JSON list of C-alpha atoms in Angstrom, two decimals:
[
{"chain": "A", "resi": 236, "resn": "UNK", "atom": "CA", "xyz": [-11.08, -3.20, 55.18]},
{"chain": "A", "resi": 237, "resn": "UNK", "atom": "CA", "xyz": [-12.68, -0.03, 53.91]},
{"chain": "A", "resi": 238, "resn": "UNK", "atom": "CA", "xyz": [-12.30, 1.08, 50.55]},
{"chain": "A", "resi": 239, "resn": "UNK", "atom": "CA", "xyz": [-13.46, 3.70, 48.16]},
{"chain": "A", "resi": 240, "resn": "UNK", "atom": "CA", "xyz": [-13.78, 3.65, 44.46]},
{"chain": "A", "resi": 241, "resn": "UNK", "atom": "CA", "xyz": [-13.69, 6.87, 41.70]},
{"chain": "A", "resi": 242, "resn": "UNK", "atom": "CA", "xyz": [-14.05, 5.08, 38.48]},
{"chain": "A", "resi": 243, "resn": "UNK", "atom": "CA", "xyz": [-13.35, 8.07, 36.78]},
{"chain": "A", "resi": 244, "resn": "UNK", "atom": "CA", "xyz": [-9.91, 9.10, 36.64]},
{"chain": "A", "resi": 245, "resn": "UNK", "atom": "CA", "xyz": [-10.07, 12.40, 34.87]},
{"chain": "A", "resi": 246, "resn": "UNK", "atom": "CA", "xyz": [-13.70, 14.19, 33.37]},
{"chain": "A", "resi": 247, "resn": "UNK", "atom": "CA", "xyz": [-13.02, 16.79, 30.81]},
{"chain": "A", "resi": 248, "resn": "UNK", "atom": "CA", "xyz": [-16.08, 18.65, 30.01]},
{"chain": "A", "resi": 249, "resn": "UNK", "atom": "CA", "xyz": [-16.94, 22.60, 28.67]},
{"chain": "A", "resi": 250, "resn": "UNK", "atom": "CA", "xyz": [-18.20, 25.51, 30.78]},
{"chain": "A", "resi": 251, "resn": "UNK", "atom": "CA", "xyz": [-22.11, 24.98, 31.80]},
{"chain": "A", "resi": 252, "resn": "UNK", "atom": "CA", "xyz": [-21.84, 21.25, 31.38]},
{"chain": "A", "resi": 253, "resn": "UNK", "atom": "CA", "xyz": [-23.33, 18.99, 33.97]},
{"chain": "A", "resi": 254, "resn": "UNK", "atom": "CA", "xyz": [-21.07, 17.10, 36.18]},
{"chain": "A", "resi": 255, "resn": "UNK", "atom": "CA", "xyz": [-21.18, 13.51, 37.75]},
{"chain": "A", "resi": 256, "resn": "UNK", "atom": "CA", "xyz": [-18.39, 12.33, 39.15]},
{"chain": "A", "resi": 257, "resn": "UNK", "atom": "CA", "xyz": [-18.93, 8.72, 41.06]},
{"chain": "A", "resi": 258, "resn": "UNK", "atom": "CA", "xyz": [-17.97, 7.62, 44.12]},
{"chain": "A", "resi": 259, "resn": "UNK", "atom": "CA", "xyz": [-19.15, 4.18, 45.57]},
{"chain": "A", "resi": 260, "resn": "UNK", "atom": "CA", "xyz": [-17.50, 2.82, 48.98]},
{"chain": "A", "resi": 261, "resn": "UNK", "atom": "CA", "xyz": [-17.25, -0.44, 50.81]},
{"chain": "A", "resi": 262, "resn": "UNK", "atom": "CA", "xyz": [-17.31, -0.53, 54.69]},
{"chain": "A", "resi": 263, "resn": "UNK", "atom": "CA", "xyz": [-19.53, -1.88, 57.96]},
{"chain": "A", "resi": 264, "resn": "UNK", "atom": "CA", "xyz": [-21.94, 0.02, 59.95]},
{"chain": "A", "resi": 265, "resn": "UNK", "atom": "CA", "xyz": [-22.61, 3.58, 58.55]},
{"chain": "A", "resi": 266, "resn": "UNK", "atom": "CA", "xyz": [-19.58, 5.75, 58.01]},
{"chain": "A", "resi": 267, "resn": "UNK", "atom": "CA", "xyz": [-19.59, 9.57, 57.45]},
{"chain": "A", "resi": 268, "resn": "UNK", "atom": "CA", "xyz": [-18.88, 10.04, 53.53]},
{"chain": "A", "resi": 269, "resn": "UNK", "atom": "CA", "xyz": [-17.12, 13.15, 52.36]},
{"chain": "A", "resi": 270, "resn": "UNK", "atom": "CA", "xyz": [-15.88, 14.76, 49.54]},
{"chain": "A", "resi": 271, "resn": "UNK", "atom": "CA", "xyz": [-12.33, 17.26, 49.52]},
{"chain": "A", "resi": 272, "resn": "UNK", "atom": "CA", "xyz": [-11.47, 19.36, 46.53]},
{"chain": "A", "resi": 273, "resn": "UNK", "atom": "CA", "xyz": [-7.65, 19.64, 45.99]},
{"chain": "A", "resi": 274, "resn": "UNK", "atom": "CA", "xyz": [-5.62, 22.73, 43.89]},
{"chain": "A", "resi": 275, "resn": "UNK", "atom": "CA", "xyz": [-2.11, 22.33, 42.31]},
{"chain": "A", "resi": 276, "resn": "UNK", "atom": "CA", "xyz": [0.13, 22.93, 45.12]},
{"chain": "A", "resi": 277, "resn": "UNK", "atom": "CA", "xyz": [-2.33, 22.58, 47.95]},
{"chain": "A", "resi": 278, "resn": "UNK", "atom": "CA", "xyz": [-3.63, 20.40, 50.93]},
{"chain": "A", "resi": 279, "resn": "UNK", "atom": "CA", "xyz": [-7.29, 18.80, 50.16]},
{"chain": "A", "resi": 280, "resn": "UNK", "atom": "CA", "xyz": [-9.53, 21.29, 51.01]},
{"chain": "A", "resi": 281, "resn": "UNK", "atom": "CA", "xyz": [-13.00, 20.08, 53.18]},
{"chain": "A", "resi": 282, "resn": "UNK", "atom": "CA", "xyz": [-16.39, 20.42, 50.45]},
{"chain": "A", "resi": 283, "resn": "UNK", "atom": "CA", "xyz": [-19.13, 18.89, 52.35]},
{"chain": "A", "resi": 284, "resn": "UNK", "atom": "CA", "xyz": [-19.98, 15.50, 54.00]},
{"chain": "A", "resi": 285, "resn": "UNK", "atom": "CA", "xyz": [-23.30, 13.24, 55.18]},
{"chain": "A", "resi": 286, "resn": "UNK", "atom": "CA", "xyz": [-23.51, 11.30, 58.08]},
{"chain": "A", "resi": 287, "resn": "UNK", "atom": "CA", "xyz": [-26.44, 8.87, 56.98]},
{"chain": "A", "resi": 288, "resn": "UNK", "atom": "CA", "xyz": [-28.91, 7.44, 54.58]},
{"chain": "A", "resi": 289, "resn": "UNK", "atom": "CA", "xyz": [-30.66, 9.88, 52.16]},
{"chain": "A", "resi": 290, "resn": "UNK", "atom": "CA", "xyz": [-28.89, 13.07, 53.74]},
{"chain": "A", "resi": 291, "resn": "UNK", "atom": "CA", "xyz": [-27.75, 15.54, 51.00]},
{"chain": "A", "resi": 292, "resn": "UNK", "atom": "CA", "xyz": [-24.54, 17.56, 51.43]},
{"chain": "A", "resi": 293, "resn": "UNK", "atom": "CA", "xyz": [-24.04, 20.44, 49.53]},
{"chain": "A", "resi": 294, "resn": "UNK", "atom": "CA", "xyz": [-21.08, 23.70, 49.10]},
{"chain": "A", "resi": 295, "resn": "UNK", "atom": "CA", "xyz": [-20.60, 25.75, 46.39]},
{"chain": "A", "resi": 296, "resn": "UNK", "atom": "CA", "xyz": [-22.80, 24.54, 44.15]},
{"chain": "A", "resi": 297, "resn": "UNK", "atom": "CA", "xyz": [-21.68, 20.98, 44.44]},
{"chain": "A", "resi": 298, "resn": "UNK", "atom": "CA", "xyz": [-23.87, 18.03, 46.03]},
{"chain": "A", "resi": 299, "resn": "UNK", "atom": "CA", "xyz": [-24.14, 14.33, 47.08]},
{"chain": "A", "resi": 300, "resn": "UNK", "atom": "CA", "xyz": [-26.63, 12.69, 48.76]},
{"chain": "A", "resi": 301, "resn": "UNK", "atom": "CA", "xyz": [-25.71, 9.25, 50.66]},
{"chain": "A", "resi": 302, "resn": "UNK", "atom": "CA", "xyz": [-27.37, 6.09, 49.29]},
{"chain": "A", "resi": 303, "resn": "UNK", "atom": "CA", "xyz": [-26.68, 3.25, 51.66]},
{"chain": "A", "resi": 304, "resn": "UNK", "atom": "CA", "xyz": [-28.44, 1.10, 49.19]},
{"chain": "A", "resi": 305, "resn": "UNK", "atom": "CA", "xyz": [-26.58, 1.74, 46.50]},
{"chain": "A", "resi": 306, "resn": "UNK", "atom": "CA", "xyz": [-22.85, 2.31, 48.59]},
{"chain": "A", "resi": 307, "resn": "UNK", "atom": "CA", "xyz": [-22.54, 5.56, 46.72]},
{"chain": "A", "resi": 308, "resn": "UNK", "atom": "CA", "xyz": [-22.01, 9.37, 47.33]},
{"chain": "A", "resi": 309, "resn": "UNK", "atom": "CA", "xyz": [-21.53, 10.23, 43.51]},
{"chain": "A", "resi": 310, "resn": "UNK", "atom": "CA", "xyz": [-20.57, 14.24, 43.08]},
{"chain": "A", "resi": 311, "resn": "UNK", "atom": "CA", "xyz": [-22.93, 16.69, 40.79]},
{"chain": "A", "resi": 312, "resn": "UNK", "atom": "CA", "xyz": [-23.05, 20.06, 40.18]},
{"chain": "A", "resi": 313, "resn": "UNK", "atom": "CA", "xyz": [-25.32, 21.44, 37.50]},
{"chain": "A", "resi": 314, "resn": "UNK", "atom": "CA", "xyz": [-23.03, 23.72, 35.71]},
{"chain": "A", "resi": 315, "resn": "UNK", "atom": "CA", "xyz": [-18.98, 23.74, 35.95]},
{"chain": "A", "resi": 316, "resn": "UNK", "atom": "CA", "xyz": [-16.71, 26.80, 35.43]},
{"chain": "A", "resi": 317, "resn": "UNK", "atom": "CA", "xyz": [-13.07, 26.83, 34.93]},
{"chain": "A", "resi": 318, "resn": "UNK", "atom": "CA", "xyz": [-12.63, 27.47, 38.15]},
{"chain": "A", "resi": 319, "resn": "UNK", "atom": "CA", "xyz": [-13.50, 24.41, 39.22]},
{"chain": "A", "resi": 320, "resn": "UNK", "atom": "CA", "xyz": [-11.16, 22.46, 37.53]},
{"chain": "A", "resi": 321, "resn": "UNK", "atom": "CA", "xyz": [-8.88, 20.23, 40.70]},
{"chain": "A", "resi": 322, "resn": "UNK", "atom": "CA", "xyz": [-8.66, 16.93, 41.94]},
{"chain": "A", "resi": 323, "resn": "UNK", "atom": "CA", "xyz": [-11.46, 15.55, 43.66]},
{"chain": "A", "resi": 324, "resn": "UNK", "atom": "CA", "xyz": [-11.89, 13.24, 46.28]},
{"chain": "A", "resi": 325, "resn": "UNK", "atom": "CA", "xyz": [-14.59, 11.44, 47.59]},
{"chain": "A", "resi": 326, "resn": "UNK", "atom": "CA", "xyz": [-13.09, 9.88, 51.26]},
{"chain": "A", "resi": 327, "resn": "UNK", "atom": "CA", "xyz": [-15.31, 7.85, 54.27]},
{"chain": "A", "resi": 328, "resn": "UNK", "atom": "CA", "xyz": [-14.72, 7.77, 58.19]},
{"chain": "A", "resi": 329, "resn": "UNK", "atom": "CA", "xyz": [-15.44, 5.70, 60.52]},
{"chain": "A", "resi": 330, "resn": "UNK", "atom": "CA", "xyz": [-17.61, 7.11, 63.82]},
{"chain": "A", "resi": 331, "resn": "UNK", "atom": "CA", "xyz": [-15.49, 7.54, 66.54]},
{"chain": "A", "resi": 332, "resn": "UNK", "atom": "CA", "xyz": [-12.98, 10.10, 67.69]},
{"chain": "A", "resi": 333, "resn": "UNK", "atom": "CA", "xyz": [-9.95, 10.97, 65.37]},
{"chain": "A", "resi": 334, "resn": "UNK", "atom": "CA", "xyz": [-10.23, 8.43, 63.01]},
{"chain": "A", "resi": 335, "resn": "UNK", "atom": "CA", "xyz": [-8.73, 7.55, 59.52]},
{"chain": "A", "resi": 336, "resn": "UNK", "atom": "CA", "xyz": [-9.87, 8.74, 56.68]},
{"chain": "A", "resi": 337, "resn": "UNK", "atom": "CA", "xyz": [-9.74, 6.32, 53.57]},
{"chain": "A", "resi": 338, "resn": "UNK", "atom": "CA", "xyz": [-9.59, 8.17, 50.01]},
{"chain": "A", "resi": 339, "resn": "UNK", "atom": "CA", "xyz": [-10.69, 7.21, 46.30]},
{"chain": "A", "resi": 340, "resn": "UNK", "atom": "CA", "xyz": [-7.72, 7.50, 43.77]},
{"chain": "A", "resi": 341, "resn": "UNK", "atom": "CA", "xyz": [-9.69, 11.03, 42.98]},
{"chain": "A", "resi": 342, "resn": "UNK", "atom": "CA", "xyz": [-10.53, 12.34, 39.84]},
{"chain": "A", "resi": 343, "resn": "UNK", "atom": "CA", "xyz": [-9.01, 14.99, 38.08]},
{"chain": "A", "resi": 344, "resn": "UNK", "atom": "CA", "xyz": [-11.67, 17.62, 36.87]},
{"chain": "A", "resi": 345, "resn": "UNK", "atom": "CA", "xyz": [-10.41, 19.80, 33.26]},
{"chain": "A", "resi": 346, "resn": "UNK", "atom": "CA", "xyz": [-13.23, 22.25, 32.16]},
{"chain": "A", "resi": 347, "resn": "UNK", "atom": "CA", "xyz": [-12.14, 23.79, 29.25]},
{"chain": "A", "resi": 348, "resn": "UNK", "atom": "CA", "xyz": [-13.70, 27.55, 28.55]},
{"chain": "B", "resi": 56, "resn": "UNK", "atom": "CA", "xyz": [-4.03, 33.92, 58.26]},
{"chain": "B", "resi": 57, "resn": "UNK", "atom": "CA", "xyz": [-3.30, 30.09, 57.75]},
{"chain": "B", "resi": 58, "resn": "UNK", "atom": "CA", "xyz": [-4.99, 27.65, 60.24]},
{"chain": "B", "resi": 59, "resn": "UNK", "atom": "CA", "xyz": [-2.63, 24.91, 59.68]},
{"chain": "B", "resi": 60, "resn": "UNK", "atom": "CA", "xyz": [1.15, 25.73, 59.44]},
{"chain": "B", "resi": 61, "resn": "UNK", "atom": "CA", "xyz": [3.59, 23.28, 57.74]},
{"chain": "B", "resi": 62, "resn": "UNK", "atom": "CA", "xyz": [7.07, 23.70, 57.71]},
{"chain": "B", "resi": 63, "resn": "UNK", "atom": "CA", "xyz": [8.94, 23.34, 55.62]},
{"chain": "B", "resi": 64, "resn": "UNK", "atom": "CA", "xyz": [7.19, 23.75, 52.41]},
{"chain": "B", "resi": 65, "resn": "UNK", "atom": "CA", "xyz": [9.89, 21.70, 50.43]},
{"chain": "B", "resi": 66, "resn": "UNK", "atom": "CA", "xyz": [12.10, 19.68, 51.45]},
{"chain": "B", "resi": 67, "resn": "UNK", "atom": "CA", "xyz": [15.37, 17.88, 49.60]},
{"chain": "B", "resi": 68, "resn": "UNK", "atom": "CA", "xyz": [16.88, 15.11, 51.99]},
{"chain": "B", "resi": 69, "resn": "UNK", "atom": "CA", "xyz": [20.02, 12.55, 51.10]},
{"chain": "B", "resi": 70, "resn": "UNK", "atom": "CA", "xyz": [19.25, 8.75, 51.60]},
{"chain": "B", "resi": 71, "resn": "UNK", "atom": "CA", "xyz": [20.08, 7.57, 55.11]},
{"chain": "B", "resi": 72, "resn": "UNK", "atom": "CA", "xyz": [19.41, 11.14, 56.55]},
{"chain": "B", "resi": 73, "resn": "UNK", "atom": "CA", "xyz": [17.01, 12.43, 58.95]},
{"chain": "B", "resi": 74, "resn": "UNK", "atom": "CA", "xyz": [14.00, 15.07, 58.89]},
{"chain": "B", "resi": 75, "resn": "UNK", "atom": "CA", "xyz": [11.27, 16.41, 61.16]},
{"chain": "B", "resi": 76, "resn": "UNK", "atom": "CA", "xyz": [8.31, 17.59, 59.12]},
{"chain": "B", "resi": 77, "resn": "UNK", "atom": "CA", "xyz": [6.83, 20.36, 61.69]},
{"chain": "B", "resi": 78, "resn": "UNK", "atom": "CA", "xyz": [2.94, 20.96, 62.08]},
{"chain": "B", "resi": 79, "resn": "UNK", "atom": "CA", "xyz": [1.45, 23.43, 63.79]},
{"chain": "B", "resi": 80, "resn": "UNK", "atom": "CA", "xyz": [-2.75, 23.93, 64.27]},
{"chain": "B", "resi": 81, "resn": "UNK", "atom": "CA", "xyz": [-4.35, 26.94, 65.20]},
{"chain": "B", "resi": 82, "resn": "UNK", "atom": "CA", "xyz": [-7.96, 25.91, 64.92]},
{"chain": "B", "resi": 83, "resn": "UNK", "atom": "CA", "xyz": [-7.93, 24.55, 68.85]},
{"chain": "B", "resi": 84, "resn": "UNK", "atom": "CA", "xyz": [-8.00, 21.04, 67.83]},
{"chain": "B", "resi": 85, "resn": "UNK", "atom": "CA", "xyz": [-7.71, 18.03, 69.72]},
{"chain": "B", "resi": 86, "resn": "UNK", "atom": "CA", "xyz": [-7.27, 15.45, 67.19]},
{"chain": "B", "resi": 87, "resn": "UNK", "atom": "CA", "xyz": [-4.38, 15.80, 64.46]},
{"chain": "B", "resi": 88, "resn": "UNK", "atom": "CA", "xyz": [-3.13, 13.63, 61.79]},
{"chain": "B", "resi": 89, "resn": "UNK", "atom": "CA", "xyz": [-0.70, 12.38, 59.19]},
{"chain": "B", "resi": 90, "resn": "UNK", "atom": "CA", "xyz": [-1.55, 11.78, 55.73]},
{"chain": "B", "resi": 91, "resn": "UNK", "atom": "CA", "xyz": [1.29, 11.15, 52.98]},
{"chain": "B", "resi": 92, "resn": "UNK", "atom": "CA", "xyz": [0.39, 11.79, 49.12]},
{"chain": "B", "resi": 93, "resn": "UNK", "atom": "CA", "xyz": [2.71, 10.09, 46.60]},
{"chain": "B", "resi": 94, "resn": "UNK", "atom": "CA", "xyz": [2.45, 9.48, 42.75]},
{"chain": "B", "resi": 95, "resn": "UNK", "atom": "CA", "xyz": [2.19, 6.00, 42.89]},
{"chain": "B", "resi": 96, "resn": "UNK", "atom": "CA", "xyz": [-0.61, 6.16, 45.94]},
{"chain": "B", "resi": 97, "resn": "UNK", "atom": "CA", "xyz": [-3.72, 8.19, 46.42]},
{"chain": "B", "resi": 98, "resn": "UNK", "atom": "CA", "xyz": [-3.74, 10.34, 49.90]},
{"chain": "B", "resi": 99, "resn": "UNK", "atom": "CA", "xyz": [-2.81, 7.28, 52.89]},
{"chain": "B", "resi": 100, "resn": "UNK", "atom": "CA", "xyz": [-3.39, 7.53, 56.46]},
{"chain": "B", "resi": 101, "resn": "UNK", "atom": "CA", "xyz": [-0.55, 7.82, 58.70]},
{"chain": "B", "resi": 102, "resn": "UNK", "atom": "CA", "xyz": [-1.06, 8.51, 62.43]},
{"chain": "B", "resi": 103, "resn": "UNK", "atom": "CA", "xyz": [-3.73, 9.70, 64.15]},
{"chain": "B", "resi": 104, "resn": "UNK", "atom": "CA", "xyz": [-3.11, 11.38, 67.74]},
{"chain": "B", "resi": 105, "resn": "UNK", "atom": "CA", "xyz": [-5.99, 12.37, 69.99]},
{"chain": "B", "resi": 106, "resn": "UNK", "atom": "CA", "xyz": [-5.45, 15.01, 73.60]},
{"chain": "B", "resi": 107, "resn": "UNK", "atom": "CA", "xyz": [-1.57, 13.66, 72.28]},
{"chain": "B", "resi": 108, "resn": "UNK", "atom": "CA", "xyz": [-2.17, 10.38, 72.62]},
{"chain": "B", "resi": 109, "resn": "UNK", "atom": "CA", "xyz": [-1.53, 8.13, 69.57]},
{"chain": "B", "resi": 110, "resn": "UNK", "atom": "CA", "xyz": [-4.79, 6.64, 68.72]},
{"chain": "B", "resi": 111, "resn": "UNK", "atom": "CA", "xyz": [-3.92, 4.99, 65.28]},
{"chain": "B", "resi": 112, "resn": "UNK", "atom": "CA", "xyz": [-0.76, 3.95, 63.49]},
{"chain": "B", "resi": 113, "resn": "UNK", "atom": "CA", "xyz": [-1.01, 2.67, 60.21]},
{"chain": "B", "resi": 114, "resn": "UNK", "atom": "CA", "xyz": [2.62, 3.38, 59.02]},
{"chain": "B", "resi": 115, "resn": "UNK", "atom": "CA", "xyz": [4.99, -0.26, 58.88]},
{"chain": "B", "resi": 116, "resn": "UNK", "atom": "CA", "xyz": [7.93, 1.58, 59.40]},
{"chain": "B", "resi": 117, "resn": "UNK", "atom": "CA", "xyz": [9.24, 2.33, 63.18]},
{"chain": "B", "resi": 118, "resn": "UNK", "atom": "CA", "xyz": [11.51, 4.98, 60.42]},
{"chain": "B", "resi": 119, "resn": "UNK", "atom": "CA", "xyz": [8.59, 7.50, 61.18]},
{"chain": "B", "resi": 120, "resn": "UNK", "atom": "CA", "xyz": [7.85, 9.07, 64.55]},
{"chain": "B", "resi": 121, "resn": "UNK", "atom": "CA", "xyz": [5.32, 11.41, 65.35]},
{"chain": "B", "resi": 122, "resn": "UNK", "atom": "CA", "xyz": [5.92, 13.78, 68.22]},
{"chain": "B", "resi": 123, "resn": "UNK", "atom": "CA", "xyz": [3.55, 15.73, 70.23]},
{"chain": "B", "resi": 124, "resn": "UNK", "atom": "CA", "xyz": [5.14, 17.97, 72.17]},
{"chain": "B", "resi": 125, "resn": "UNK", "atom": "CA", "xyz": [2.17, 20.44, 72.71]},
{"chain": "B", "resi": 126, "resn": "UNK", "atom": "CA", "xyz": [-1.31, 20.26, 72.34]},
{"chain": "B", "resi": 127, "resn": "UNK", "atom": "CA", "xyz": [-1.65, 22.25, 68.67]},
{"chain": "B", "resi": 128, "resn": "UNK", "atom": "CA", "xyz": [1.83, 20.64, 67.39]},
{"chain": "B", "resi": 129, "resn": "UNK", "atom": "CA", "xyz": [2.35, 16.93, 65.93]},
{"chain": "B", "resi": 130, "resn": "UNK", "atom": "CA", "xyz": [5.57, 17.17, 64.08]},
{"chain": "B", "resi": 131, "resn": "UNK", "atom": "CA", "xyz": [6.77, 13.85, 62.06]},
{"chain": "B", "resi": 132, "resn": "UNK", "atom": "CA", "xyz": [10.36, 12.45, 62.21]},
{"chain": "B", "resi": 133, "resn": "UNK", "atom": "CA", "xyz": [11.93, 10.57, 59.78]},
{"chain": "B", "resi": 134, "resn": "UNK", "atom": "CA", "xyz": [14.80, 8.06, 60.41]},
{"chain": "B", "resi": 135, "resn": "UNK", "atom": "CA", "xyz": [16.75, 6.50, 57.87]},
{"chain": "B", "resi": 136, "resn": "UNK", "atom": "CA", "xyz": [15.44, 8.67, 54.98]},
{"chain": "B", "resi": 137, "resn": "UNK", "atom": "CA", "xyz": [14.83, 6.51, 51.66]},
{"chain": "B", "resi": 138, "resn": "UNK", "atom": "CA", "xyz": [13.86, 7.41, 47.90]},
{"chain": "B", "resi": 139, "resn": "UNK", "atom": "CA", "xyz": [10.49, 5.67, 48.43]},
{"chain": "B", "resi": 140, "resn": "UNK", "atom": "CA", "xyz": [9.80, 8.13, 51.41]},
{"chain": "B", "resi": 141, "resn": "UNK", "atom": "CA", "xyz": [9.74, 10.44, 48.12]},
{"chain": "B", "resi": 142, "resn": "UNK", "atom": "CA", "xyz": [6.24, 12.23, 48.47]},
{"chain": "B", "resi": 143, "resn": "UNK", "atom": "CA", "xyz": [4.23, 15.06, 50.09]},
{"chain": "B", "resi": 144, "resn": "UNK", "atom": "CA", "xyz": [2.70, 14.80, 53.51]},
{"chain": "B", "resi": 145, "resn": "UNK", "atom": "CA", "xyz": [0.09, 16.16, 54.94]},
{"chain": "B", "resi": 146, "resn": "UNK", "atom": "CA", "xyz": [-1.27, 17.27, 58.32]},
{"chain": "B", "resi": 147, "resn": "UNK", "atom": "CA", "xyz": [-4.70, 17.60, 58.95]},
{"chain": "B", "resi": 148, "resn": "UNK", "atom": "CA", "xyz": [-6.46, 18.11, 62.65]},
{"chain": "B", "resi": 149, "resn": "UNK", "atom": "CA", "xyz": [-10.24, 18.00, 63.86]},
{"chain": "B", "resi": 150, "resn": "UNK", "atom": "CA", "xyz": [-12.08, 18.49, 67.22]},
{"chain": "B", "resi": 151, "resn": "UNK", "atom": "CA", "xyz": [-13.46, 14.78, 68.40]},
{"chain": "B", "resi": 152, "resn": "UNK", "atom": "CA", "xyz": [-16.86, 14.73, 68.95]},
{"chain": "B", "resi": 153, "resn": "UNK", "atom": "CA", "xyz": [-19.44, 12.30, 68.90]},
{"chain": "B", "resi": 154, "resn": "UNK", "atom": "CA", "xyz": [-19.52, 11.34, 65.15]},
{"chain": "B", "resi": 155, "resn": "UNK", "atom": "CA", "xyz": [-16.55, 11.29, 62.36]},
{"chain": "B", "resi": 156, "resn": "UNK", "atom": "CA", "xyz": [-14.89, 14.29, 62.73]},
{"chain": "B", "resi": 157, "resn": "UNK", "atom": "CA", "xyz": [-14.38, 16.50, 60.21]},
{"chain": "B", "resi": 158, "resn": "UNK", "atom": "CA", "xyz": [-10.66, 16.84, 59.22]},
{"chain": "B", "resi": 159, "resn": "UNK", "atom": "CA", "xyz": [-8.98, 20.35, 58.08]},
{"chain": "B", "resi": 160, "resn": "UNK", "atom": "CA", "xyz": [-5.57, 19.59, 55.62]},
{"chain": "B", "resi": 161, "resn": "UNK", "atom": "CA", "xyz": [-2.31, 21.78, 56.04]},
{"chain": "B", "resi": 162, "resn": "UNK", "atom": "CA", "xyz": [-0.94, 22.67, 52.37]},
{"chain": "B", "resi": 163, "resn": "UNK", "atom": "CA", "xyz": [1.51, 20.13, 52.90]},
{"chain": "B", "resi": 164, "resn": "UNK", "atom": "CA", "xyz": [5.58, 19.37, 52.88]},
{"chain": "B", "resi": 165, "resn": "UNK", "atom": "CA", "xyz": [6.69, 17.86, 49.72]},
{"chain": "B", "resi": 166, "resn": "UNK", "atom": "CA", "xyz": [9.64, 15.60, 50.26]},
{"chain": "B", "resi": 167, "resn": "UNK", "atom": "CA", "xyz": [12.39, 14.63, 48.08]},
{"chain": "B", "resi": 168, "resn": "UNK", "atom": "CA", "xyz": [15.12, 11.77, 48.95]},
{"chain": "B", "resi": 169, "resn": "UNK", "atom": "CA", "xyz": [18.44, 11.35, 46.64]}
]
């Protein structure tokens, strides 16, 4: 079946460091890849997605590009604030109407100030 | 104003007991979903429903029911309640199209069993 794999379980870094966290997936065909942000408290919220090879998706500062070569969709964003410290998952669908969505573990994000 | 109303927020059940977990979309969705979030799993796919038809069931247990009773609504009953049930689920909803949808979360009812 599908599956998706954080290796990272938690990244602490400081204010203005660079972040990477990775996501790598296993499924057929060429599924949509996204990534949700989750709060304390709070349903995931949506960040951005691509739908196939070499796309980029992007949101507040935060992008991805797909790599069907490589089965990955690894998260960056140049410089973190404290306010982005969450959860973070990286999830894939299938095409097709209403379908799952399979999520990584996600990775808890600490940026200290 | 919230898109995606969960009720309740919290939730404190007795083993054996029953609960509906009500979900309401205001988005104009057709497709809505079930997602449960527990400590020992990441977030896991429940039900999918489509124009309120189910279109995916990936839950073992006939001890949860989904129930459409109108189009922006997909509440989830729970039969039989057990510790393990112990968790916070989620309902999410999207408009089909012709790719994967894109799926919107409600903040979620967090459910404890004794």
């Amino acid at each position: 079946g599908d599956s998706v794999t954080q290796t990272e379980g938690q990244v602490a870094l400081s204010e203005e460091d660079f972040l990477t966290i990775h996501c790598n997936y296993s499924a057929s065909g060429y599924p949509a890849l996204f990534w949700y942000v989750q709060y304390p408290g709070e349903g995931p919220q949506f960040l951005f997605r691509a739908s196939r090879d070499k796309e980029k998706g992007s949101s507040r500062g935060f992008e991805a590009t797909y790599n069907k070569e490589t089965t990955s969709f690894h998260l960056q964003k140049a410089s973190v604030q404290e306010s982005d410290s969450a959860v973070y998952y990286c999830a894939l669908g299938e095409t097709g109407g209403a379908d799952r969505l399979t999520f990584g573990k996600g990775t808890q994000l600490i940026i200290q100030p | 104003d919230p898109k995606i109303i969960q009720k309740p927020k919290y939730l404190v059940a007795v083993t054996g007991s029953e609960k509906i977990l009500i979900c309401e979309q205001y988005l104009g969705h057709n497709a809505m979903y079930w997602y449960r979030q527990s400590a020992k799993k990441p977030l896991e796919f429940m039900f999918s429903y489509s124009y309120q038809k189910l279109m995916d069931n990936q839950t073992a247990s006939s001890r949860f029911q989904p129930q459409s009773s109108k189009k922006n609504h997909l509440d989830l009953q729970i039969t039989a309640l057990k510790p393990d049930d112990s968790a916070t689920y989620f309902c999410a909803s999207s408009q089909p199209g012709l790719g994967q949808d894109t799926q919107y979360f409600g903040p979620g009812t967090r459910l404890l069993v004794l």
